[in-house]
XYZ file of N, CA, C and O in Angstrom:
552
model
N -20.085 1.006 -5.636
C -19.382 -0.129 -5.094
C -19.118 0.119 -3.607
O -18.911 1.297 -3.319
N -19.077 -1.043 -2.302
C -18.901 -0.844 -1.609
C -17.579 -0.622 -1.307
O -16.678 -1.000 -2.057
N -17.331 0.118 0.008
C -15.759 -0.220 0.245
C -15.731 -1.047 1.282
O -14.563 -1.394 1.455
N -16.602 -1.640 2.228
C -16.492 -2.503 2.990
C -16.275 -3.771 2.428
O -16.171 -4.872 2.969
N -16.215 -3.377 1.075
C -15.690 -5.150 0.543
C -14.216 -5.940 1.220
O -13.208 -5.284 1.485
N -14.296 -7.124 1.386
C -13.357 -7.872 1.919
C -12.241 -8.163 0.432
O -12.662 -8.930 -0.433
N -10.873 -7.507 0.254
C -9.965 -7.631 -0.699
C -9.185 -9.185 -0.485
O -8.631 -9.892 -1.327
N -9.453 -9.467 1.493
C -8.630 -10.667 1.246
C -8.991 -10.883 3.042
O -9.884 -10.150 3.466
N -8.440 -11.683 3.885
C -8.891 -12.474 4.800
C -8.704 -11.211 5.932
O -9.288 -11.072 7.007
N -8.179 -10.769 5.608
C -7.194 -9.587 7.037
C -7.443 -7.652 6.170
O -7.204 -6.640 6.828
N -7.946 -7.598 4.652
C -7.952 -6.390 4.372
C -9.126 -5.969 3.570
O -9.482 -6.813 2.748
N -9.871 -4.781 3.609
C -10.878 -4.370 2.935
C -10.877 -3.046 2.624
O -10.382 -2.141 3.296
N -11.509 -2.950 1.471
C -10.917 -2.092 0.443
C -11.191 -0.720 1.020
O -10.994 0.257 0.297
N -11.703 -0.531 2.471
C -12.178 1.141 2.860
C -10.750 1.145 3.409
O -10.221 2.243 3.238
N -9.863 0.126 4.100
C -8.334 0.787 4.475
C -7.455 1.377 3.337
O -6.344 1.824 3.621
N -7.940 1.396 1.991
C -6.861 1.797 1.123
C -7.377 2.817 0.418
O -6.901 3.410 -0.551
N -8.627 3.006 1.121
C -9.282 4.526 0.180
C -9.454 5.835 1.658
O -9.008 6.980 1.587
N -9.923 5.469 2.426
C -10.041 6.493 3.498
C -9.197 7.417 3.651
O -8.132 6.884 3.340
N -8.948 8.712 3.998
C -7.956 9.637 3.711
C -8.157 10.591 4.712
O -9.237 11.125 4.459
N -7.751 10.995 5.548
C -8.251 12.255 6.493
C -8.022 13.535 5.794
O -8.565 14.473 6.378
N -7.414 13.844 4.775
C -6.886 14.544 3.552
C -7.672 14.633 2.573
O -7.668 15.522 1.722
N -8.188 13.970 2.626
C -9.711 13.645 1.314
C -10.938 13.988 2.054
O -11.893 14.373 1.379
N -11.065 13.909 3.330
C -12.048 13.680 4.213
C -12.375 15.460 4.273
O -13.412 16.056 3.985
N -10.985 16.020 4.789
C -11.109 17.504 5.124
C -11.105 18.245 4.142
O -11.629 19.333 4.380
N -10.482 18.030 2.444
C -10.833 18.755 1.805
C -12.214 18.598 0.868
O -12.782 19.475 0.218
N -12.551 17.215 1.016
C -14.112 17.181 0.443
C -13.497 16.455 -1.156
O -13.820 16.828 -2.284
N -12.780 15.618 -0.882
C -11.765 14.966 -1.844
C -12.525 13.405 -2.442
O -12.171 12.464 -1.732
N -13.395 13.028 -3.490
C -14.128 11.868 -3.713
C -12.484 11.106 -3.868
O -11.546 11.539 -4.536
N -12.520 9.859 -3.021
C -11.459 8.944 -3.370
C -11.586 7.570 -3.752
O -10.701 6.718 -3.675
N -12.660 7.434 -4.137
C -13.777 6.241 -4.714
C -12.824 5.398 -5.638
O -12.843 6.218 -6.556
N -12.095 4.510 -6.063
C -12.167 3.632 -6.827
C -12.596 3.270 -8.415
O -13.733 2.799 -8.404
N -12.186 3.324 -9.423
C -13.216 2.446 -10.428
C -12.670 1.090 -10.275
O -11.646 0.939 -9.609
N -13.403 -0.162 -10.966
C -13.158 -1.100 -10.931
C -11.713 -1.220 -11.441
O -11.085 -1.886 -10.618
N -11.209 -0.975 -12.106
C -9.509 -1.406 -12.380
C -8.694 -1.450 -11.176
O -8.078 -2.446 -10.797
N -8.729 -0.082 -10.472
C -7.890 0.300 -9.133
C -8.772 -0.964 -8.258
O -8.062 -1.614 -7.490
N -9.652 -1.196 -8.294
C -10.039 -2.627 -7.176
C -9.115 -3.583 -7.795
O -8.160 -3.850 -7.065
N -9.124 -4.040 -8.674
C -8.747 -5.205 -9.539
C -7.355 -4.864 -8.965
O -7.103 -5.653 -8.056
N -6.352 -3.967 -9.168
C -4.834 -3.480 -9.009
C -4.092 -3.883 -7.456
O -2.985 -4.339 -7.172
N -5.360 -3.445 -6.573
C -5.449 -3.480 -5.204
C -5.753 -5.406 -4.677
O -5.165 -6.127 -3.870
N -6.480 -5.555 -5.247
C -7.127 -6.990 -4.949
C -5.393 -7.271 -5.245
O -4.693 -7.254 -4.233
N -4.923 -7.442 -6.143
C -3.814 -7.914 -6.515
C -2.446 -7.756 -5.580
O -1.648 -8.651 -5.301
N -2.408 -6.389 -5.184
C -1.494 -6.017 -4.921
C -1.770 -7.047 -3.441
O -1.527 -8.254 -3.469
N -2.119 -6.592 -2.635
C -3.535 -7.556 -1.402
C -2.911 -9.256 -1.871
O -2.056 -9.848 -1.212
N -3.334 -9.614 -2.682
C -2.872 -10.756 -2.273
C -1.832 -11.754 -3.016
O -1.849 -12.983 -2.947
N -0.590 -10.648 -4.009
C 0.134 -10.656 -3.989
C 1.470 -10.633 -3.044
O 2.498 -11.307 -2.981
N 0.968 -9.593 -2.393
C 2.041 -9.032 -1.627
C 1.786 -8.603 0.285
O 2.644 -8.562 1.167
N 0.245 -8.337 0.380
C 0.195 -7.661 1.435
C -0.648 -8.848 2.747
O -0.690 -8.872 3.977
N -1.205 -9.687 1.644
C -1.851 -10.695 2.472
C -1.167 -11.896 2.992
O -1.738 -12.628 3.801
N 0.349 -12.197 2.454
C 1.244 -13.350 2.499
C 2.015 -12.547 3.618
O 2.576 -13.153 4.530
N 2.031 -11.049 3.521
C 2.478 -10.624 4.298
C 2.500 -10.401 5.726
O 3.483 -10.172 6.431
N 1.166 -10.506 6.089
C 0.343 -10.369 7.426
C 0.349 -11.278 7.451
O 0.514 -11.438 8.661
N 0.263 -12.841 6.790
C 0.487 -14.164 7.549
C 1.552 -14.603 7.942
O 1.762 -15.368 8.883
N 2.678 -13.855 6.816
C 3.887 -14.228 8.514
C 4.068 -13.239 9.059
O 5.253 -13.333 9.378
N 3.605 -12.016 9.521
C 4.106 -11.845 10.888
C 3.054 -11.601 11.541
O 3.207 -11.035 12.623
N 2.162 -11.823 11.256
C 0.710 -12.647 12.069
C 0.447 -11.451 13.261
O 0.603 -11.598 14.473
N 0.081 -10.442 12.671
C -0.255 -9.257 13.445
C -1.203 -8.333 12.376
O -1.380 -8.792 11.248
N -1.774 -7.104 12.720
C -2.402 -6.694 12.098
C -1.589 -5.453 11.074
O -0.895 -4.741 11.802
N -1.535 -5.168 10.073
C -0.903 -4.187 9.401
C -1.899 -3.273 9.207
O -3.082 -3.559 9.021
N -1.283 -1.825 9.261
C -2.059 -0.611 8.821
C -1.921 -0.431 7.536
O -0.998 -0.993 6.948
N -2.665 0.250 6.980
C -2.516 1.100 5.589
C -2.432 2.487 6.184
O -3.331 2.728 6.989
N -1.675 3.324 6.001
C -1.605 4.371 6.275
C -1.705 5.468 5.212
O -1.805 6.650 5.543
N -1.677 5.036 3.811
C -2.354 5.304 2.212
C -2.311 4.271 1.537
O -1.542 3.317 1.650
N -3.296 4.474 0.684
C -3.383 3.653 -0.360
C -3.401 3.929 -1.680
O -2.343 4.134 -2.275
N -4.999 3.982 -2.517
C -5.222 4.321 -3.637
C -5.060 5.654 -3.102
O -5.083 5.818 -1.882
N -4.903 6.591 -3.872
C -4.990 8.015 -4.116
C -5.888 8.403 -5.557
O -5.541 8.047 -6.684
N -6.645 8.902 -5.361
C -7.350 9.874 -6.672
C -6.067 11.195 -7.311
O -5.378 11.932 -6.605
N -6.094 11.134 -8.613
C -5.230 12.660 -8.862
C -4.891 13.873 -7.694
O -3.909 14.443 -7.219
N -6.504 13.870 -7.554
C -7.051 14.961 -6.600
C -6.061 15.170 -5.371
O -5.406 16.141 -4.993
N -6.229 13.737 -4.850
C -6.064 13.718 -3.446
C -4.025 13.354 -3.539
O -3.263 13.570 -2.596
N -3.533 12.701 -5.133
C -1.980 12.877 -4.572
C -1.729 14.201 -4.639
O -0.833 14.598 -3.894
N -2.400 15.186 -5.489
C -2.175 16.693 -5.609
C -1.673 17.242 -3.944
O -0.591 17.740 -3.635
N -2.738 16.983 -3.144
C -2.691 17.709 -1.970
C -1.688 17.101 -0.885
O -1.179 17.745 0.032
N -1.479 15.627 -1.180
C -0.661 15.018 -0.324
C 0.942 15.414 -0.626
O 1.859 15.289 0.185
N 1.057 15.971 -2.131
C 2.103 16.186 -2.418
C 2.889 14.856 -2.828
O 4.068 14.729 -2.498
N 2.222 13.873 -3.550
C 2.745 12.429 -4.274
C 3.098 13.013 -5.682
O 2.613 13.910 -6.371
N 3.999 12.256 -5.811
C 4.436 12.742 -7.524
C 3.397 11.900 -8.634
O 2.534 11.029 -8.527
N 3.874 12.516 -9.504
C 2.485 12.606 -10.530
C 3.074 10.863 -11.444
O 2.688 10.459 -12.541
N 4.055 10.199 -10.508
C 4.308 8.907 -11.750
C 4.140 7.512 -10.632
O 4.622 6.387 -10.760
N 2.937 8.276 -9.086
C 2.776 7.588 -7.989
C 2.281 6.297 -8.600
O 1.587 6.229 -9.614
N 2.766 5.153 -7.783
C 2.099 4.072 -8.248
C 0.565 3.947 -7.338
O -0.284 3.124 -7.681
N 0.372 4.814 -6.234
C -1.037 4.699 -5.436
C -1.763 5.263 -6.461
O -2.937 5.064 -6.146
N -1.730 5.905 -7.597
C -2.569 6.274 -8.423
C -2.997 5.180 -8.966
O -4.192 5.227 -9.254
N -2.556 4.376 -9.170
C -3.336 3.070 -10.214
C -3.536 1.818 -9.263
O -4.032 0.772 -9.680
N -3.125 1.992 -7.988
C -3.735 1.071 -7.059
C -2.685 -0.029 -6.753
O -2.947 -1.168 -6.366
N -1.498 0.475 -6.980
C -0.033 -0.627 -6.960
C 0.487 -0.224 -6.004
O 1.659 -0.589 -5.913
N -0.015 0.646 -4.886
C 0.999 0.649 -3.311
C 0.230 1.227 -2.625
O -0.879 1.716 -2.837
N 1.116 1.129 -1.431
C 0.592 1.285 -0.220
C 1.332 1.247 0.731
O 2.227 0.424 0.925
N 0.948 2.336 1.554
C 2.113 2.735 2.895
C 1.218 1.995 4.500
O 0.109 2.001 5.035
N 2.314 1.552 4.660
C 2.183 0.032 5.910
C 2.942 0.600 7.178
O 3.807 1.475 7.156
N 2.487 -0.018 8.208
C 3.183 0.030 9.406
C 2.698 -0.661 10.437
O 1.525 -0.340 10.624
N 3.141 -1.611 11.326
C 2.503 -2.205 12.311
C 3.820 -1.980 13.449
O 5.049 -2.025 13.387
N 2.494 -1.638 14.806
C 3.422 -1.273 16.316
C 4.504 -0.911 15.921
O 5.520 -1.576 16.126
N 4.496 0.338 15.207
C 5.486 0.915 15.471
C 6.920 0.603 15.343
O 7.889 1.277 15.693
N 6.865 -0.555 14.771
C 8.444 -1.616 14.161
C 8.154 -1.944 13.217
O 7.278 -2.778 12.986
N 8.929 -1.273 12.305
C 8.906 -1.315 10.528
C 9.865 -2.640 10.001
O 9.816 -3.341 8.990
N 10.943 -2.620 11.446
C 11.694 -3.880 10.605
C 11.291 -5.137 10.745
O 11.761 -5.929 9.929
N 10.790 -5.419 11.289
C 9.358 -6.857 11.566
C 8.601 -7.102 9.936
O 8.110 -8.176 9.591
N 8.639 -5.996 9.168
C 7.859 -6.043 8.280
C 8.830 -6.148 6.665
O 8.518 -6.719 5.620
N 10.236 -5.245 7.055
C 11.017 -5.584 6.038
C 11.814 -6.384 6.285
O 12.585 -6.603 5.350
N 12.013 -7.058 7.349
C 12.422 -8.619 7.628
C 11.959 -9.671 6.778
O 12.751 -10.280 6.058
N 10.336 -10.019 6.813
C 9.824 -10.527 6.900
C 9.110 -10.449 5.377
O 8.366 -11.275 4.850
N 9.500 -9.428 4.966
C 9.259 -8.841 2.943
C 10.698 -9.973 2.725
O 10.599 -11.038 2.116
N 11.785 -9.551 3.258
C 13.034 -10.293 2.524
C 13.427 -11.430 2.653
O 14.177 -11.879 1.787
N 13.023 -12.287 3.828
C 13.008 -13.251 4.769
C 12.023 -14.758 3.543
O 12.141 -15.972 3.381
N 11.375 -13.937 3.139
C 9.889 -14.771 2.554
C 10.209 -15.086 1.280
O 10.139 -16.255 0.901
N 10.725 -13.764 0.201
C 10.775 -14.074 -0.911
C 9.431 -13.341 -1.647
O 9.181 -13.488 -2.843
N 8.675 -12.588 -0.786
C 7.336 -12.000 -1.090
C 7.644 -10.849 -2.475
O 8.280 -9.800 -2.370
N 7.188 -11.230 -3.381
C 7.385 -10.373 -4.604
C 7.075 -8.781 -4.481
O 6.044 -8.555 -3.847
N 7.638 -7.839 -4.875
C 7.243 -6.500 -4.815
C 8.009 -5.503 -5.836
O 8.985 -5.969 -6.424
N 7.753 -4.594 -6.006
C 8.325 -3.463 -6.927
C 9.381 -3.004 -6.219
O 10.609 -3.034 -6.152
N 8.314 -2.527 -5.671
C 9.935 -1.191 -4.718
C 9.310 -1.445 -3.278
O 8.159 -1.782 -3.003
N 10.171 -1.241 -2.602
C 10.176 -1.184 -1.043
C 11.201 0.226 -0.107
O 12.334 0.255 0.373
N 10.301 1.027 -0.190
C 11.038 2.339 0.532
C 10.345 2.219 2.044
O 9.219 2.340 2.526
N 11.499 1.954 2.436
C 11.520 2.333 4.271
C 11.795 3.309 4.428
O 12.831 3.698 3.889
N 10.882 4.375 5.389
C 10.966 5.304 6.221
C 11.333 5.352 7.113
O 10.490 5.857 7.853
N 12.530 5.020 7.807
C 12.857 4.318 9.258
C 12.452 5.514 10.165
O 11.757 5.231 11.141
N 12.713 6.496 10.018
C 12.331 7.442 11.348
C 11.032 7.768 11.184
O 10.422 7.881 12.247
N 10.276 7.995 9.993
C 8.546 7.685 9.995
C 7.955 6.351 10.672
O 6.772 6.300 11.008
N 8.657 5.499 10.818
C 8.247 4.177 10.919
C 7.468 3.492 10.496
O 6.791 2.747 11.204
N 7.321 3.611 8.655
C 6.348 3.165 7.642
C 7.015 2.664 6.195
O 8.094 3.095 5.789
N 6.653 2.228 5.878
C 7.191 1.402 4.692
C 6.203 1.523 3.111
O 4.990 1.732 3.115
N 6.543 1.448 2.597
C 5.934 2.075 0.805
C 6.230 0.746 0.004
O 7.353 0.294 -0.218
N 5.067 0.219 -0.376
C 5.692 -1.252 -1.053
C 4.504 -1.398 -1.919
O 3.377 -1.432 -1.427
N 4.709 -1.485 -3.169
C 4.605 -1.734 -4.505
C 4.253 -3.119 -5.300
O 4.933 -4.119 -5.069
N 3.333 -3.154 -6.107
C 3.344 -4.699 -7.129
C 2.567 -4.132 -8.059
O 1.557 -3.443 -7.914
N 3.597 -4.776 -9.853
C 3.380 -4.216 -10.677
C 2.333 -5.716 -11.067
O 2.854 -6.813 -11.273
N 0.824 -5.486 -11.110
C 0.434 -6.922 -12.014
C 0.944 -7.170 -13.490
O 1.576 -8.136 -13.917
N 0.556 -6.181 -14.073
C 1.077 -6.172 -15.410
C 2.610 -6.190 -15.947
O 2.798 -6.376 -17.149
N 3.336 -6.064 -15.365
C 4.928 -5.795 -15.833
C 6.199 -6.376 -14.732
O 6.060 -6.929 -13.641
N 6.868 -6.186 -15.128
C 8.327 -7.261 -14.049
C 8.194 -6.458 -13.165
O 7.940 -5.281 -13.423
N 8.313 -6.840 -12.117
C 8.710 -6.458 -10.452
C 10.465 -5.839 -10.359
O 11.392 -6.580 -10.684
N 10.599 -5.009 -10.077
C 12.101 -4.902 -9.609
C 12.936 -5.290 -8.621
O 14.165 -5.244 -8.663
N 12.022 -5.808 -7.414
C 12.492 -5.885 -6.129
C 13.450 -4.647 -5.914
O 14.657 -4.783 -5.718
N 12.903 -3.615 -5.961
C 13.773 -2.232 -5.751
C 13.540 -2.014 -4.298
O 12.412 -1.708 -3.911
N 14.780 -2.185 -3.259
C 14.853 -1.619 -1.860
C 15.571 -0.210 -1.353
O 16.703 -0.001 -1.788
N 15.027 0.693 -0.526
C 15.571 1.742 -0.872
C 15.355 1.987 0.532
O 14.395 1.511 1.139
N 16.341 2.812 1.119
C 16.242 2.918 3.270
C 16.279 4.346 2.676
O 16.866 4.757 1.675
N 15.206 5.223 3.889
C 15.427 6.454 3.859
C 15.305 7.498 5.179
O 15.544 8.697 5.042
């Protein structure tokens, strides 16, 4: 499967697999079709309504993770990037533009952990099961 596939108007699926961590240890972070399906979802559940209002470009700064690769990152073993339900975001460097604009909207999500002095944000969507809207500053 490619990863240059287009997940949605603004994201494609090589920003949520690429890893410089995967890259240097020789880490396959490939996808099966479910984790696309999880991601597609999460994408335009949550991440694509998202970039249209604040109409700038968002990073992925992780995404899916393989076992392999949360092993080395040091993600806990009940990560939701394992099954393709999050992803760590950040645009210019102003995180609250982005959790403004999560709470502002009404944009559905699991959990939302801000990193304020990382200046990155961790945000979650369960397809299969209730959402918590869980917000958490750290």
């Amino acid at each position: 499967m490619s990863k240059d596939i287009l997940l949605s108007k603004h994201f494609k699926l090589s920003e949520f697999t690429v890893s410089p961590t995967a890259l240097r240890l020789h880490i396959d972070n490939s996808p099966g079709i479910e984790i696309v399906v999880a991601l597609s979802t999460l994408v335009a559940c949550c991440l694509q309504p998202l970039r249209t209002v604040v109409n700038t470009p968002i990073i992925i700064n992780s995404g899916y993770r393989s076992e392999l690769l949360n092993n080395a990152v040091g993600g806990t073993s009940r990560s939701q990037h394992l099954i393709g339900e999050a992803a760590d975001l950040s645009i210019n460097e102003d995180i609250t533009v982005l959790v403004s604009a999560l709470l502002k909207t009404g944009i559905p999500f699991d959990q939302c952990i801000v990193y304020v002095s990382r200046k990155f944000m961790h945000i979650s969507y369960k397809r299969l099961s209730t959402n918590r809207y869980n917000l958490i500053y750290k």
